[in-house]
Structure formats: C-alpha cells, structure tokens
Amino acid sequence: MHTEESTLVILSDFFIPQLNRSRTVRIYLPIGYEASSKRYPVLYMHDGQNVFEENTATYGMSWKVRDTLDAMQNSSKQDGMIVVAVDSSDELDKMSRYDEYSPYKASEAVLKLGIEELLLKHGGEGNEYLAFICETLKPYIDGHYRTNPQRESTYLAGSSMGGLISLYGGIKHQQVFSGIGVFSPAFWFNYSAFFKLASEAEFELPMSIYMDMGTNEKRDGSTVDFAEVYLSGSRDMKTLLEDKSNVSLFYVEGEGHEHNEIAWAERFPAFIRSILSV
C-alpha cells in the first residue's frame, strides 16, 4: 500500500521588516497537498527550529509536529492543516528570544526567583513580532499556499515564552486568530503585566484557548521551586480565563511532565483536537 508523505518547505532568510532582521521559516504542507486543490487551516508556531525535527532543535528534542499530524491525518483524525513555524532569534546569545516573545520588559520580581539581573533588559518587542506574523508572514502564506485565510481557520501556538506571546496574540489580534495554544506559559517573566492584561481583556469573538502545564517544570540551578511557580501561574490564569465570555478554555496538566519538547509533543494532539473539535 502506497503511503503519501507530507512536505516540509524551508525559507531560510525571511525578512522581518518590523524588526529589521531575518529568520528561517519552516512550512509543513499536509499529506496530499500537491495532488489536491483543497484549502487548509493554518497554525502559526514559535521556536520553529524545535517544531519538526530533532536535528535542528535547540536541545535535540522536537515537538514531532510533522509525525503527529501525519499520523492523525492517516488515521482520519484530522483532514490536514498547514503549519508555519518561525525560528526563534539567535541574536544576543539567544537572549533576543525574550525580546520578541514578550511585549513587556521582564519584571524586577524575577530577581526574587533567582533569575539573573541581565534578564531585566529583555522583553518589549512582542508587538512588532506579532505584527510581522499578522501583517507580513500571514499575507505571504495566504498568497503562496492554499489556505483558509479567515480567522476561524487560523491559529497560534507556542511554549514557555512562546506560550506568553501566543496568549497575548490571541487577546490583541482576535480578528486574525480563533484558537491559541498556550503550552507551559512562563508567566513569571512579568506576572503582574500579563495578569492585568488578561483580567482586562474582553473577547468580542469566540476564542478557543488551549492551555497546559506539567507538574514538574523545574528550573535547573534555581533555589526557587520553579515547578510550583509555573504550576500556580497556570492555575491562576485558568481561573481568570474561565470567567471570560466567548472563551472556550481547554486546560490540561501533564502529571510528571517537565519543561521540554518531549512533554509538549505528548500534549500537542490534545491541542489539535481542541481547536479542530475532532
């Protein structure tokens, strides 16, 4: 029996005009894309180097998104989707990732968690990064690939700091995204700012929010119980979001799951099922 394969397209030098820098963008095209005329929903993801393959991943672990979506499509659990994954920044010894994935600077409260003071200089480019996705990257993808461009078929997801910017993107760009994946969000980066944002947020359009957290998301070398910091933050946000009108919240805690791509890969199918209602 012949089994079709998905396709992975690599755009190695995609310009981000909002930040005046370039980045690799990885595009997953579902099984049967070339042979069909069908249009597909699109999921945008952060830390793209970690999304599909171990050999490009920062820590040698990937989300296995290609394998997972192929398996779900082959078993008729979903009808195919496009995934656009933007690599994170290598600039400033990779610290620029914090800049792009938060609209706010790090809070001084992080010092009480044992985080180095250097982090206080970072954060603050999140609006520009999201403008890139919404105003530059999405129009390019919609113009070059067979997408369903409407918000009902457009999603945003990421982990840790990528979880933060996904939640922020879902709140600030409701006209673009109808579903967001907030994996292991690092609310500690600026707890007060993100919770103020979320408490004041009003969802004028239906929004599906998948949020999760492992119960053992420790941080090596820290004198603080980071597993508790992560877990309490996600539970606080869960309580806040549960009371929001127009929000369908799907919350998961992975028992024993740590802060890594292995855990996110395991929970990724639940996210896909939640946003596609399959």
Short mmCIF file of C-alpha atoms in Angstrom, two decimals, residues 12 15 27 35 51 71-72 103 108 125 133 143 150 154 162 166 188-189 194 210 214 244 273:
data_model
loop_
_atom_site.label_atom_id
_atom_site.label_comp_id
_atom_site.label_asym_id
_atom_site.label_seq_id
_atom_site.Cartn_x
_atom_site.Cartn_y
_atom_site.Cartn_z
CA SER A 12 15.98 30.25 5.18
CA PHE A 15 12.86 39.23 6.30
CA ILE A 27 6.27 25.33 6.44
CA ALA A 35 -2.30 16.38 -5.52
CA VAL A 51 8.83 22.04 15.95
CA ALA A 71 -0.40 10.07 11.89
CA MET A 72 -3.61 11.94 12.71
CA PRO A 103 5.54 42.95 24.77
CA GLU A 108 12.02 43.04 38.76
CA GLU A 125 9.39 43.57 21.04
CA ILE A 133 3.13 37.36 11.77
CA GLY A 143 -0.71 34.34 -1.19
CA GLN A 150 -10.32 33.54 7.62
CA THR A 154 -6.12 30.48 11.76
CA GLY A 162 6.14 31.28 23.17
CA SER A 166 0.53 33.29 21.91
CA TRP A 188 6.86 34.57 35.90
CA PHE A 189 8.60 36.74 33.26
CA PHE A 194 0.22 39.56 31.88
CA TYR A 210 -5.85 25.51 24.97
CA GLY A 214 3.41 19.94 33.54
CA LYS A 244 -14.44 35.19 30.26
CA ARG A 273 -8.25 18.09 18.86
#
